[in-house]
Short mmCIF file of N, CA and C in Angstrom, two decimals:
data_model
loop_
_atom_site.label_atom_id
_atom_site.label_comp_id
_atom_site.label_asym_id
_atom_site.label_seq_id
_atom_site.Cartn_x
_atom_site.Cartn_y
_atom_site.Cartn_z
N UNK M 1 -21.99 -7.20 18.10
CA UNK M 1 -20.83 -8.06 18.27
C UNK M 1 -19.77 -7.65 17.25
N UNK M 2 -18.19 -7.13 17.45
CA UNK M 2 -17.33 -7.00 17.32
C UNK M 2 -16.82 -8.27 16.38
N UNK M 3 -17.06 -8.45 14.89
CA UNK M 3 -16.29 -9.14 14.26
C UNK M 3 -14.98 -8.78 13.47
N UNK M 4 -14.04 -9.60 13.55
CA UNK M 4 -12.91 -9.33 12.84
C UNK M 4 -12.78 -10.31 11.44
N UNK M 5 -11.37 -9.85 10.79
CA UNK M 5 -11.31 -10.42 9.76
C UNK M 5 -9.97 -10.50 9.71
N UNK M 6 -8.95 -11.90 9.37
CA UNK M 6 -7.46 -11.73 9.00
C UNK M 6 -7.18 -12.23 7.68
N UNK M 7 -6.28 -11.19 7.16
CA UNK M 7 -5.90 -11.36 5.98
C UNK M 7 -4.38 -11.39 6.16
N UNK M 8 -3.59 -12.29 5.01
CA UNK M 8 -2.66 -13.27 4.91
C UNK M 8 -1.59 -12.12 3.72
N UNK M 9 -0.82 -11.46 3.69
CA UNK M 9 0.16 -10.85 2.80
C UNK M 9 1.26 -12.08 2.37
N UNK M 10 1.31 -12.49 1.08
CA UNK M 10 2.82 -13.73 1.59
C UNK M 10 4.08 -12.29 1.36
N UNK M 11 5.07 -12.90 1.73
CA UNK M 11 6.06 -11.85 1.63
C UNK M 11 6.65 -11.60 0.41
N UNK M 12 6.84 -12.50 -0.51
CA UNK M 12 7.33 -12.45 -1.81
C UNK M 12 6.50 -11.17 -2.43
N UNK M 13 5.08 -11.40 -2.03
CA UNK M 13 4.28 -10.77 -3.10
C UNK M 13 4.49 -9.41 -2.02
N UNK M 14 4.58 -9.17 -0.81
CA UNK M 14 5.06 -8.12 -0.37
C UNK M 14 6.63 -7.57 -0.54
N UNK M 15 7.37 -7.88 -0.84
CA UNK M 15 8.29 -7.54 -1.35
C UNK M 15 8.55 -7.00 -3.27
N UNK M 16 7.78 -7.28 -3.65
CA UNK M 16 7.23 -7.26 -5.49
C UNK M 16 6.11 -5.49 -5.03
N UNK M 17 5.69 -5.64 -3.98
CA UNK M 17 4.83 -4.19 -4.11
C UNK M 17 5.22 -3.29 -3.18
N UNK M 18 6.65 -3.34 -2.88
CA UNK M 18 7.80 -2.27 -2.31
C UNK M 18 7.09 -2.38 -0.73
N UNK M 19 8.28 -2.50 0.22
CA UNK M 19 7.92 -2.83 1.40
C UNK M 19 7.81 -1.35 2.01
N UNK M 20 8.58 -0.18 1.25
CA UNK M 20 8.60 0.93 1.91
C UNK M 20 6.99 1.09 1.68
N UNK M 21 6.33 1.26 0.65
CA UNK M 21 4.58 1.75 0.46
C UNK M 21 3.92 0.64 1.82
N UNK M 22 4.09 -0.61 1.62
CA UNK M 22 3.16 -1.68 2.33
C UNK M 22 3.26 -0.92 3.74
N UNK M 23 4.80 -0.40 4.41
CA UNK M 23 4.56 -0.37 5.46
C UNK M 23 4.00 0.97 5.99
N UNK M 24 4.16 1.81 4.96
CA UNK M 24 3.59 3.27 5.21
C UNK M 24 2.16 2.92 5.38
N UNK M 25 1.25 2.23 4.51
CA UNK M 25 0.20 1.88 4.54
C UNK M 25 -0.87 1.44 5.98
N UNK M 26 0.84 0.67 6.25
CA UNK M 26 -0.28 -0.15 7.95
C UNK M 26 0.40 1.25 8.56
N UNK M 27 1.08 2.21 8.78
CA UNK M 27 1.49 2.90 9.58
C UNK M 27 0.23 3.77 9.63
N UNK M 28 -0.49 4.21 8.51
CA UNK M 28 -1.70 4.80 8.48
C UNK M 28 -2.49 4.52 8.82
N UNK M 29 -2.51 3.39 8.24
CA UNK M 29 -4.13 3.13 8.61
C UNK M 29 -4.72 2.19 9.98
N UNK M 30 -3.26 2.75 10.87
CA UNK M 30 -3.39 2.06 12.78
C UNK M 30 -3.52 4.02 12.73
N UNK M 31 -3.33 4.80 12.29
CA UNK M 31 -3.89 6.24 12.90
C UNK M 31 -5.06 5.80 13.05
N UNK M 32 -5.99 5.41 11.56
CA UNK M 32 -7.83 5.41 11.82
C UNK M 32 -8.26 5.16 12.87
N UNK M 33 -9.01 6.47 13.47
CA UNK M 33 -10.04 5.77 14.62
C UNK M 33 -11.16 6.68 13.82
N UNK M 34 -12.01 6.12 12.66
CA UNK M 34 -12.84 6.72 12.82
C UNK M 34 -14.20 5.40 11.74
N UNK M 35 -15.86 5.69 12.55
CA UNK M 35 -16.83 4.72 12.53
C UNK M 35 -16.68 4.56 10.57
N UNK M 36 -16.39 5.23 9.82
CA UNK M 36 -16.82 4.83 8.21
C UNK M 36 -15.39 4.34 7.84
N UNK M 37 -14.44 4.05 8.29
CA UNK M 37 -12.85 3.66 8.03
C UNK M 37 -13.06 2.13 8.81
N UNK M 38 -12.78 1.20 7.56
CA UNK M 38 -12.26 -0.41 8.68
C UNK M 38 -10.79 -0.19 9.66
N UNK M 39 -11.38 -0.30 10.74
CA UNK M 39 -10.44 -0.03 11.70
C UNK M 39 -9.02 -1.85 11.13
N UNK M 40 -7.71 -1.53 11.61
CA UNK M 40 -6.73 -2.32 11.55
C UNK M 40 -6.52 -2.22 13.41
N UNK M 41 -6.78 -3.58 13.71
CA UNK M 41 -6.39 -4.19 15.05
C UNK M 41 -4.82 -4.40 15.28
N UNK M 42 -4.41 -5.06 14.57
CA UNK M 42 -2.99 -6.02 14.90
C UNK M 42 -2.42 -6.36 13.53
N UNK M 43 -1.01 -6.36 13.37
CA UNK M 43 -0.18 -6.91 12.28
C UNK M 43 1.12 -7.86 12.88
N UNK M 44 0.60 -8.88 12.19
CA UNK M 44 2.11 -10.07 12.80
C UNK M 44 2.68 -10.30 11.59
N UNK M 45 3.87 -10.12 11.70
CA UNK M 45 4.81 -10.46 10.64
C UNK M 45 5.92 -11.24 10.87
N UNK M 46 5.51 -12.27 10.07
CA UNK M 46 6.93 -13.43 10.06
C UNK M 46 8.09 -13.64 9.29
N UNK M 47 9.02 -14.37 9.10
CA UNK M 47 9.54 -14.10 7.91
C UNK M 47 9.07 -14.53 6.68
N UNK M 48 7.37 -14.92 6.33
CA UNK M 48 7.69 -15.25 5.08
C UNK M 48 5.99 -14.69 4.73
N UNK M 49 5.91 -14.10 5.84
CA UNK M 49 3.60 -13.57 5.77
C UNK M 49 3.84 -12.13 6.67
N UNK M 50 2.95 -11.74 6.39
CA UNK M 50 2.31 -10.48 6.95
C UNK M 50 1.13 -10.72 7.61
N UNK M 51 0.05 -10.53 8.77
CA UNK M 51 -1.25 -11.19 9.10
C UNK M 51 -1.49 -10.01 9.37
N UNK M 52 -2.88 -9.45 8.87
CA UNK M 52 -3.33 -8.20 9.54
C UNK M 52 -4.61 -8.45 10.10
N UNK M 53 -4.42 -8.43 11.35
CA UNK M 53 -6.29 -7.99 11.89
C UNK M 53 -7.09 -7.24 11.74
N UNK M 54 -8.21 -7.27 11.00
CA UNK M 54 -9.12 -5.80 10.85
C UNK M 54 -10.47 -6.12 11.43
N UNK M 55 -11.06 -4.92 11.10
CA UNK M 55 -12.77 -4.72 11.39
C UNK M 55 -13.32 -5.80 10.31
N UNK M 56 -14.10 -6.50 10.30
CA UNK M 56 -14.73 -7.35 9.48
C UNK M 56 -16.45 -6.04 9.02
N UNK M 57 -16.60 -6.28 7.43
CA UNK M 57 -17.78 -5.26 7.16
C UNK M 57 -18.43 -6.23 6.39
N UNK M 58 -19.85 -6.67 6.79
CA UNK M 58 -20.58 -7.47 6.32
C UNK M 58 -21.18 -6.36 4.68
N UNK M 59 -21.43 -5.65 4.72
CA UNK M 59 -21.81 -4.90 3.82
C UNK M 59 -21.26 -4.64 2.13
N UNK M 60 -19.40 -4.77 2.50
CA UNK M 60 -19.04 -4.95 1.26
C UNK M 60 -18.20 -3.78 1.51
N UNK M 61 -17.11 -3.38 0.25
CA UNK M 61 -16.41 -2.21 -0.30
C UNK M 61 -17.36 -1.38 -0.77
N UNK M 62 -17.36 0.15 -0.64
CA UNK M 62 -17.92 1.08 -1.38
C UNK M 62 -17.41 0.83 -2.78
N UNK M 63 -16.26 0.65 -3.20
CA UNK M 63 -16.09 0.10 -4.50
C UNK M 63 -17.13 -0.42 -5.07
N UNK M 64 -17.23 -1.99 -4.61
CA UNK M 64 -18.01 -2.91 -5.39
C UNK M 64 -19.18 -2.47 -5.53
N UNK M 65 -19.71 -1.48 -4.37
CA UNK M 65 -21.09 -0.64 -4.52
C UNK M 65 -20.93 0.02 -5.74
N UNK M 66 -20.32 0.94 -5.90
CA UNK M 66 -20.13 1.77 -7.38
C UNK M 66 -20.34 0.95 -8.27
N UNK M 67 -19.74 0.05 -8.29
CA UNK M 67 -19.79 -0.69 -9.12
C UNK M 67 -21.16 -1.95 -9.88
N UNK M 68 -21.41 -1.95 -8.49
CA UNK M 68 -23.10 -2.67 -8.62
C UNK M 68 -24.00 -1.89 -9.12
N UNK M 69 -23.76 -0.28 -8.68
CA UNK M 69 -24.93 0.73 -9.27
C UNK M 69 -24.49 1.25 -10.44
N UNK M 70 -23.09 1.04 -10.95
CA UNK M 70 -22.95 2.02 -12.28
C UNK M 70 -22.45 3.02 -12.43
N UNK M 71 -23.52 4.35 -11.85
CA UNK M 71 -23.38 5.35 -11.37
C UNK M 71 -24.44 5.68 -10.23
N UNK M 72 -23.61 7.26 -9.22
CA UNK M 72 -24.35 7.44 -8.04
C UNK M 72 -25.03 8.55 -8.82
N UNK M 73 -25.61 8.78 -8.24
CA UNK M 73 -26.78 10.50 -7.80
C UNK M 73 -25.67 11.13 -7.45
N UNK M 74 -26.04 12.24 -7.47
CA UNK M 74 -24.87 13.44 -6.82
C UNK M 74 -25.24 13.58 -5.50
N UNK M 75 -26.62 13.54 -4.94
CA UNK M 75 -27.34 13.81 -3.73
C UNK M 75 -26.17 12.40 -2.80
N UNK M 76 -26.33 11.02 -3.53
CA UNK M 76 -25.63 9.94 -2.71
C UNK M 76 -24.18 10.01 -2.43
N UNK M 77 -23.46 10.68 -3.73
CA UNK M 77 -22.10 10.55 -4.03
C UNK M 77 -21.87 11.81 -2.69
N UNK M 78 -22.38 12.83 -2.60
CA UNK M 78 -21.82 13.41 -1.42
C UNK M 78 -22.00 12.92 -0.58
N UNK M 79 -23.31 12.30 -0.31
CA UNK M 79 -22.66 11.78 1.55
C UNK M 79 -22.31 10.76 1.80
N UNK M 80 -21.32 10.10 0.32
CA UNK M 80 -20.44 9.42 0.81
C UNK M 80 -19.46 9.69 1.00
N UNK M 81 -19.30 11.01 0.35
CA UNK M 81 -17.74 12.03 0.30
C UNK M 81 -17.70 12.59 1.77
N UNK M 82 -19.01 13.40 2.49
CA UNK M 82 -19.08 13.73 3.40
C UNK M 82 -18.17 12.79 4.39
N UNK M 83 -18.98 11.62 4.51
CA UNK M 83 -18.42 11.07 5.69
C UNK M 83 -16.92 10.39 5.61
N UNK M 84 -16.77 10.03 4.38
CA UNK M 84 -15.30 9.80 4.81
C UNK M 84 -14.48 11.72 4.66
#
């Protein structure tokens, strides 16, 4: 089952982190079609929010993983490099 997730941009705080980067950002990352990338569904923008639809990942950020382990293995750290 196909879960999603929406997250809320307010605009102030999108406007404070340059609207030219924010929008390059969703312009990219609607290229992703690929299974190790959270896919981006939909972006509604009003005048005062941004709403983005994404892939919902029960699993977590690879970040916070790094971060839970410390450090990787070299054997792990590549095939996480591999696949993305």
């Amino acid at each position: 089952m196909l879960q999603l997730i929406l997250g809320q941009l307010n605009m102030l705080i999108f406007f404070f982190l340059q609207s030219v980067a924010v929008r390059r950002e969703i312009k990219i990352l609607r290229l992703f079609m690929h299974h190790h990338i959270i896919r981006l569904y939909e972006v509604v923008e009003t005048p005062t929010d941004i709403y983005v639809v994404m892939e919902y990942v029960k699993s977590g950020e690879l970040f916070d993983y790094i971060v839970e382990k410390g450090r990787l293995q070299e054997d792990e750290a590549r095939s996480f490099f591999q696949q993305v």
